[in-house]
Coordinates of C-alpha atoms and ligand atoms in Angstrom, one line a residue:
M1259 CA 43.4 33.2 18.1
D1260 CA 41.5 30.0 17.6
I1261 CA 42.2 28.8 14.1
A1262 CA 39.8 25.9 14.4
S1263 CA 36.9 28.4 14.3
M1264 CA 38.0 29.9 11.0
T1265 CA 36.9 29.2 7.5
P1266 CA 39.5 28.2 4.8
D1267 CA 39.3 31.8 3.3
E1268 CA 39.9 33.4 6.7
I1269 CA 42.8 31.1 7.4
A1270 CA 44.3 32.0 4.0
D1271 CA 43.9 35.7 4.9
I1272 CA 45.8 35.5 8.1
I1273 CA 48.6 33.3 6.7
G1274 CA 49.1 35.6 3.8
D1275 CA 51.1 32.8 2.1
K1276 CA 50.0 30.8 -0.9
P1277 CA 46.1 30.9 -1.4
Y1278 CA 45.8 27.2 -1.1
R1279 CA 47.2 27.1 2.4
G1280 CA 43.9 28.1 3.9
K1281 CA 42.3 24.9 2.6
Q1282 CA 45.3 22.8 3.5
I1283 CA 45.3 23.9 7.1
F1284 CA 41.5 23.6 7.3
R1285 CA 41.8 20.0 6.0
W1286 CA 44.3 19.2 8.7
I1287 CA 42.0 20.5 11.4
H1288 CA 38.6 19.4 10.2
S1289 CA 39.2 16.4 8.1
R1290 CA 42.4 14.8 9.5
L1291 CA 41.6 16.0 13.0
A1292 CA 45.1 17.2 13.8
G1293 CA 45.6 18.4 17.3
S1294 CA 48.9 20.3 16.8
F1295 CA 50.6 22.3 14.1
D1296 CA 53.6 19.9 14.2
E1297 CA 51.3 17.2 12.7
M1298 CA 50.9 19.4 9.6
T1299 CA 54.0 17.9 7.9
D1300 CA 53.3 19.3 4.5
L1301 CA 53.4 22.9 5.8
P1302 CA 56.8 24.6 5.6
K1303 CA 58.4 24.8 9.0
P1304 CA 58.5 28.6 9.2
V1305 CA 54.7 28.7 8.5
R1306 CA 54.1 26.2 11.3
E1307 CA 56.3 28.1 13.7
K1308 CA 54.5 31.4 12.9
L1309 CA 51.2 29.7 13.5
K1310 CA 52.3 28.3 16.8
M1311 CA 53.2 31.7 18.1
S1312 CA 49.9 33.3 17.3
H1313 CA 47.2 30.6 17.1
T1314 CA 45.7 27.7 18.9
I1315 CA 43.7 24.8 17.4
G1316 CA 40.5 25.2 19.4
S1317 CA 40.1 24.6 23.1
R1318 CA 41.4 21.3 24.4
I1319 CA 38.5 18.9 24.8
K1320 CA 39.0 16.2 27.3
K1321 CA 36.7 13.3 27.8
L1322 CA 35.9 12.9 31.5
R1323 CA 33.4 10.2 31.3
S1324 CA 31.2 8.2 28.9
V1325 CA 28.2 6.1 29.7
Q1326 CA 26.6 3.7 27.3
S1327 CA 23.1 2.3 27.5
A1328 CA 21.8 -1.0 26.2
D1329 CA 20.6 0.7 23.0
Q1330 CA 24.1 1.9 22.0
T1331 CA 23.4 5.4 23.0
T1332 CA 26.5 6.9 24.6
K1333 CA 26.5 10.0 26.7
Y1334 CA 29.8 12.0 27.0
L1335 CA 30.9 14.4 29.6
F1336 CA 33.6 16.7 28.2
Q1337 CA 35.9 19.2 29.9
L1338 CA 36.9 22.4 28.0
E1339 CA 39.3 25.1 29.0
N1340 CA 38.7 26.8 32.4
N1341 CA 37.0 23.7 33.7
T1342 CA 33.9 24.3 31.6
I1343 CA 31.9 21.1 31.5
I1344 CA 29.6 20.1 28.6
E1345 CA 27.8 17.0 27.5
S1346 CA 27.1 15.4 24.1
V1347 CA 25.4 12.2 23.0
Y1348 CA 26.1 9.6 20.3
M1349 CA 23.0 7.8 19.0
S1350 CA 22.8 4.9 16.7
Y1351 CA 19.9 4.7 14.2
R1352 CA 19.0 2.5 11.3
F1353 CA 20.2 5.4 9.0
G1354 CA 23.5 5.7 10.8
G1355 CA 25.1 7.6 13.7
S1356 CA 24.0 10.9 15.0
V1357 CA 25.7 13.3 17.4
C1358 CA 23.7 15.5 19.8
A1359 CA 25.9 18.5 20.5
S1360 CA 25.8 21.3 23.0
T1361 CA 26.0 25.0 21.9
Q1362 CA 26.3 26.6 25.3
A1363 CA 27.6 25.6 28.8
G1364 CA 24.3 25.9 30.7
C1365 CA 21.4 27.9 29.3
R1366 CA 19.5 31.0 30.2
M1367 CA 16.1 30.1 28.7
G1368 CA 14.8 28.6 31.9
C1369 CA 12.3 26.1 30.5
V1370 CA 10.7 24.6 33.6
F1371 CA 11.2 20.9 32.6
C1372 CA 14.8 21.2 31.4
A1373 CA 17.8 20.3 33.4
S1374 CA 20.2 22.4 31.3
G1375 CA 18.9 25.8 32.5
K1376 CA 18.8 25.0 36.2
T1377 CA 22.1 26.7 36.9
G1378 CA 21.9 29.4 34.2
L1379 CA 24.2 30.2 31.4
E1380 CA 28.0 29.8 32.0
R1381 CA 29.1 30.8 28.5
N1382 CA 28.6 30.3 24.8
L1383 CA 30.7 27.7 23.1
A1384 CA 33.1 28.6 20.4
P1385 CA 32.4 27.1 16.9
S1386 CA 35.5 24.9 17.3
E1387 CA 34.2 23.6 20.6
I1388 CA 30.9 22.6 19.0
C1389 CA 32.9 20.9 16.2
G1390 CA 35.2 19.4 18.9
Q1391 CA 32.4 17.4 20.3
V1392 CA 31.6 15.8 17.0
Y1393 CA 35.3 15.1 16.3
A1394 CA 36.0 13.6 19.8
I1395 CA 33.1 11.2 19.4
Q1396 CA 34.2 10.4 15.8
R1397 CA 37.5 9.1 17.2
E1398 CA 35.7 6.2 18.8
K1399 CA 32.4 5.7 17.0
P1400 CA 31.3 5.0 13.4
R1401 CA 31.1 8.3 11.5
A1402 CA 28.0 10.3 12.3
G1403 CA 26.2 11.6 9.3
H1404 CA 23.8 13.7 11.4
V1405 CA 24.3 16.3 14.0
V1406 CA 21.4 17.6 16.1
L1407 CA 22.0 20.8 18.2
M1408 CA 19.8 19.5 21.0
G1409 CA 22.4 19.2 23.8
C1410 CA 22.8 21.9 26.5
G1411 CA 22.0 25.4 25.4
E1412 CA 19.9 27.4 23.0
P1413 CA 21.6 27.4 19.6
L1414 CA 20.0 30.6 18.5
D1415 CA 21.1 32.4 21.7
N1416 CA 24.6 31.6 20.5
Y1417 CA 23.7 32.6 17.0
D1418 CA 27.1 33.4 15.5
G1419 CA 28.7 30.3 17.0
T1420 CA 25.9 28.1 15.6
V1421 CA 26.0 29.5 12.1
R1422 CA 29.8 29.3 12.0
F1423 CA 29.7 25.7 13.3
I1424 CA 27.3 24.8 10.4
K1425 CA 29.7 26.4 7.9
L1426 CA 32.7 24.6 9.3
V1427 CA 31.2 21.1 9.6
S1428 CA 29.6 21.2 6.2
D1429 CA 32.7 22.7 4.4
E1430 CA 33.9 20.6 1.5
N1431 CA 37.4 20.6 2.9
G1432 CA 36.3 19.2 6.3
Q1433 CA 33.6 16.7 7.3
R1434 CA 31.3 17.6 4.3
L1435 CA 28.2 17.0 6.4
S1436 CA 25.1 17.8 4.4
R1437 CA 23.4 20.9 5.8
R1438 CA 20.1 19.0 5.6
S1439 CA 21.5 16.5 8.1
I1440 CA 22.1 19.2 10.7
T1441 CA 19.2 20.0 13.0
V1442 CA 19.0 23.3 14.9
S1443 CA 16.6 23.0 17.7
T1444 CA 15.3 26.3 19.2
C1445 CA 12.8 27.3 21.9
G1446 CA 11.6 29.8 19.4
L1447 CA 13.6 33.0 19.3
T1448 CA 11.6 34.5 16.4
P1449 CA 14.0 37.2 15.1
R1450 CA 16.8 34.7 15.0
I1451 CA 14.7 32.2 13.0
V1452 CA 14.2 35.0 10.4
N1453 CA 18.0 35.6 10.4
L1454 CA 18.6 31.9 10.0
A1455 CA 16.2 31.8 7.0
D1456 CA 18.1 34.7 5.4
E1457 CA 21.4 32.8 5.7
M1458 CA 20.0 30.4 3.1
M1459 CA 21.5 27.3 4.7
P1460 CA 18.8 24.6 4.4
V1461 CA 19.4 23.0 7.8
T1462 CA 16.5 21.3 9.5
L1463 CA 14.8 23.7 11.9
A1464 CA 13.2 22.2 14.9
V1465 CA 11.0 24.4 17.1
S1466 CA 10.1 23.5 20.6
L1467 CA 6.4 24.3 20.7
H1468 CA 5.2 22.2 23.7
A1469 CA 1.7 23.9 23.7
P1470 CA -0.9 25.1 21.2
D1471 CA -1.4 28.4 23.0
D1472 CA 0.7 31.2 24.5
A1473 CA -0.6 30.8 28.1
V1474 CA 0.6 27.2 28.5
R1475 CA 3.7 27.8 26.4
E1476 CA 4.7 30.7 28.6
F1477 CA 4.2 28.7 31.7
L1478 CA 6.6 26.0 30.4
M1479 CA 9.0 28.3 28.6
P1480 CA 9.0 31.7 30.4
V1481 CA 11.5 33.3 27.9
V1482 CA 9.1 33.0 25.0
R1483 CA 6.8 35.6 26.5
A1484 CA 8.7 38.0 24.2
F1485 CA 7.9 35.8 21.2
P1486 CA 4.2 35.0 20.9
M1487 CA 2.9 32.1 18.9
N1488 CA 1.6 34.1 15.9
G1489 CA 4.8 35.8 15.1
L1490 CA 6.7 32.5 15.7
L1491 CA 4.6 30.6 13.2
R1492 CA 5.0 33.4 10.7
A1493 CA 8.8 33.2 11.1
C1494 CA 8.6 29.4 10.6
A1495 CA 6.5 29.8 7.4
Y1496 CA 9.2 32.3 6.2
Y1497 CA 11.9 29.7 7.0
S1498 CA 10.0 27.1 4.9
D1499 CA 9.5 29.6 2.0
K1500 CA 13.1 30.6 1.9
T1501 CA 14.7 27.1 2.3
G1502 CA 12.0 24.8 1.0
R1503 CA 12.3 22.8 4.2
Q1504 CA 9.6 21.6 6.4
V1505 CA 9.8 22.7 10.1
T1506 CA 9.8 20.1 12.8
Y1507 CA 7.7 21.0 15.9
E1508 CA 8.9 19.3 19.1
Y1509 CA 6.2 18.8 21.7
T1510 CA 7.1 17.3 25.0
M1511 CA 4.1 15.5 26.5
I1512 CA 3.4 16.5 30.1
K1513 CA 0.5 14.9 32.0
G1514 CA -2.4 17.3 32.6
V1515 CA -0.6 20.3 31.2
N1516 CA -0.5 20.0 27.4
D1517 CA -1.7 16.5 26.6
S1518 CA -5.6 16.8 26.2
L1519 CA -7.3 15.9 23.0
S1520 CA -8.7 19.4 22.8
Q1521 CA -5.1 20.7 22.8
A1522 CA -4.3 18.2 20.1
R1523 CA -7.2 19.6 18.0
D1524 CA -6.0 23.2 18.6
L1525 CA -2.5 22.2 17.6
A1526 CA -3.8 20.6 14.4
A1527 CA -5.8 23.7 13.6
L1528 CA -2.7 25.8 14.1
L1529 CA -0.4 23.7 11.9
R1530 CA -2.8 22.3 9.3
G1531 CA -1.7 23.3 5.8
T1532 CA 1.9 24.4 6.8
L1533 CA 5.0 22.6 5.7
S1534 CA 5.5 20.8 9.1
H1535 CA 6.0 17.7 11.1
V1536 CA 5.2 17.2 14.8
N1537 CA 7.5 15.1 17.0
L1538 CA 6.0 14.1 20.3
I1539 CA 8.5 13.5 23.1
R1540 CA 8.0 11.8 26.4
L1541 CA 8.9 14.0 29.3
N1542 CA 12.1 12.8 30.8
E1543 CA 11.3 13.0 34.5
T1544 CA 13.9 14.3 36.9
D1545 CA 13.8 14.1 40.7
D1546 CA 13.4 17.8 41.3
L1547 CA 10.5 18.1 38.9
D1548 CA 6.8 18.0 39.8
L1549 CA 5.8 17.4 36.2
K1550 CA 5.1 13.8 35.0
T1551 CA 5.1 12.4 31.5
S1552 CA 1.9 11.5 29.7
S1553 CA 1.1 7.8 29.4
D1554 CA 1.9 5.9 26.2
E1555 CA -1.9 5.6 25.5
T1556 CA -2.4 9.4 25.8
I1557 CA 0.6 10.1 23.5
R1558 CA -0.8 7.6 20.9
R1559 CA -4.2 9.2 21.0
F1560 CA -2.7 12.7 20.8
A1561 CA -0.7 11.6 17.7
D1562 CA -3.7 10.0 16.1
T1563 CA -5.7 13.1 16.5
L1564 CA -3.1 15.2 14.7
N1565 CA -2.5 12.6 12.0
E1566 CA -6.3 12.3 11.3
R1567 CA -6.4 16.0 10.8
G1568 CA -3.6 15.9 8.2
V1569 CA -0.7 17.0 10.5
K1570 CA 2.1 14.5 10.2
T1571 CA 3.1 13.4 13.7
T1572 CA 5.6 10.8 15.0
V1573 CA 6.5 9.8 18.5
R1574 CA 10.2 10.1 19.3
R1575 CA 11.8 6.8 20.2
V1576 CA 13.2 6.8 23.8
L1577 CA 17.0 6.4 23.7
G1578 CA 19.5 6.3 26.5
S1579 CA 17.2 5.5 29.4
G1580 CA 19.1 4.9 32.5
I1581 CA 22.0 7.1 31.6
S1582 CA 20.7 10.6 32.6
A1583 CA 20.0 11.3 28.9
A1584 CA 17.9 14.4 29.5
C1585 CA 19.9 17.5 28.5
G1586 CA 22.1 18.8 31.4
Q1587 CA 21.5 16.0 33.9
L1588 CA 25.0 14.6 33.7
R1589 CA 26.6 18.0 33.7
N1590 CA 24.6 19.2 36.7
H1591 CA 25.5 16.0 38.6
H1592 CA 29.2 16.5 37.8
N1593 CA 29.2 20.2 38.8
K1594 CA 27.4 19.4 42.1
F1595 CA 29.9 16.9 43.2
N1596 CA 33.1 18.5 41.9
S1597 CA 32.7 22.1 43.0
G1598 CA 34.9 23.2 45.8
Ligands
SAH2839 N1 17.3 25.0 23.4 C1 16.8 24.1 22.4 C2 17.4 22.7 22.5 C3 16.9 22.0 23.7 S1 17.0 20.3 23.9 C4 15.3 24.0 22.3 O1 14.7 24.6 23.2 O2 14.8 23.5 21.4 C5 15.9 19.6 22.7 C6 14.5 19.3 23.1 O3 14.4 18.6 24.3 C7 13.7 20.6 23.3 O4 12.5 20.4 22.6 C8 13.5 20.6 24.8 O5 12.4 21.4 25.1 C9 13.3 19.2 25.1 N2 13.5 18.8 26.5 C10 14.3 19.4 27.4 N3 14.2 18.8 28.6 C11 13.4 17.8 28.5 C12 12.9 16.8 29.3 N4 13.2 16.7 30.6 N5 12.0 15.9 28.8 C13 11.7 15.9 27.5 N6 12.1 16.9 26.7 C14 12.9 17.8 27.1

């Protein structure tokens, strides 16, 4: 069993020794980043031996490659057990470091512009494997105070893994990350947003909207056919009510598809008066994609139209250009050249 995916209370339960052992072992794994039970020198030897027989400390995470761009963004390619390949990114902002982590190897959502879904879903990542990305990066970078679940995968499609990751990484015996500094980005799995609201963990919810109406949205993100806009926005309002947090709407700007001023006005009408913030993203173009990004001028006018109508809108800074920073690009490239 993987002890690195367990909370202090769960560890205490399985040890059945002194109650404080749960916290002690959790601290070794999530604060001191121990990779083996032998490092846990303040544990009695018999306890260590018992643990060695029955438990592992997460899956071994091995760095295969890292690529750094001129703006200090570093992209990592990691290998997990059974040759599963994932990627993560470290970004440096004025407010400190941020890790963009993957929650799944691959993705089954199939958004037309996204490289992560091109080869489907391989598997969900264990909570310890999501933590492992943050910790592996922490070994060589300044501490990241923020984690965004915007790497490969759909966090709410790996709901249990994601919720458990949030508990582990924010635990007071581990990294003590503020839950407000954790962003869960979803393509909009409505029932799961309601579940997340009920967990009462005030993480930042980012919803990939990408269009002001169901028709364009379904073209870009086929899976959301099951979750129309009305219900999605109601779930987001519920999230705000429950947690007091504003919802971020991500909107990737695609030339001639979702970037007209009438679409900006429709979006403003949809979001006006809600506790929200729109983040416009330039489309990261890939070779096998017919879609093109909107121009800077179009993006600026789109943002102005929303801001003039009282919907707070920012344009995401482009980081990591030149290092295959779009989710899944590096992983796809690796798998293509290393299979068979
Ligand atoms: N599954 C989650 C996380 C995906 S990555 C989600 O759908 O939100 C985070 C954001 O990047 C999402 O808004 C996603 O739609 C967007 N994205 C994916 N590929 C992109 C690309 N090639 N260019 C710009 N944005 C992209």
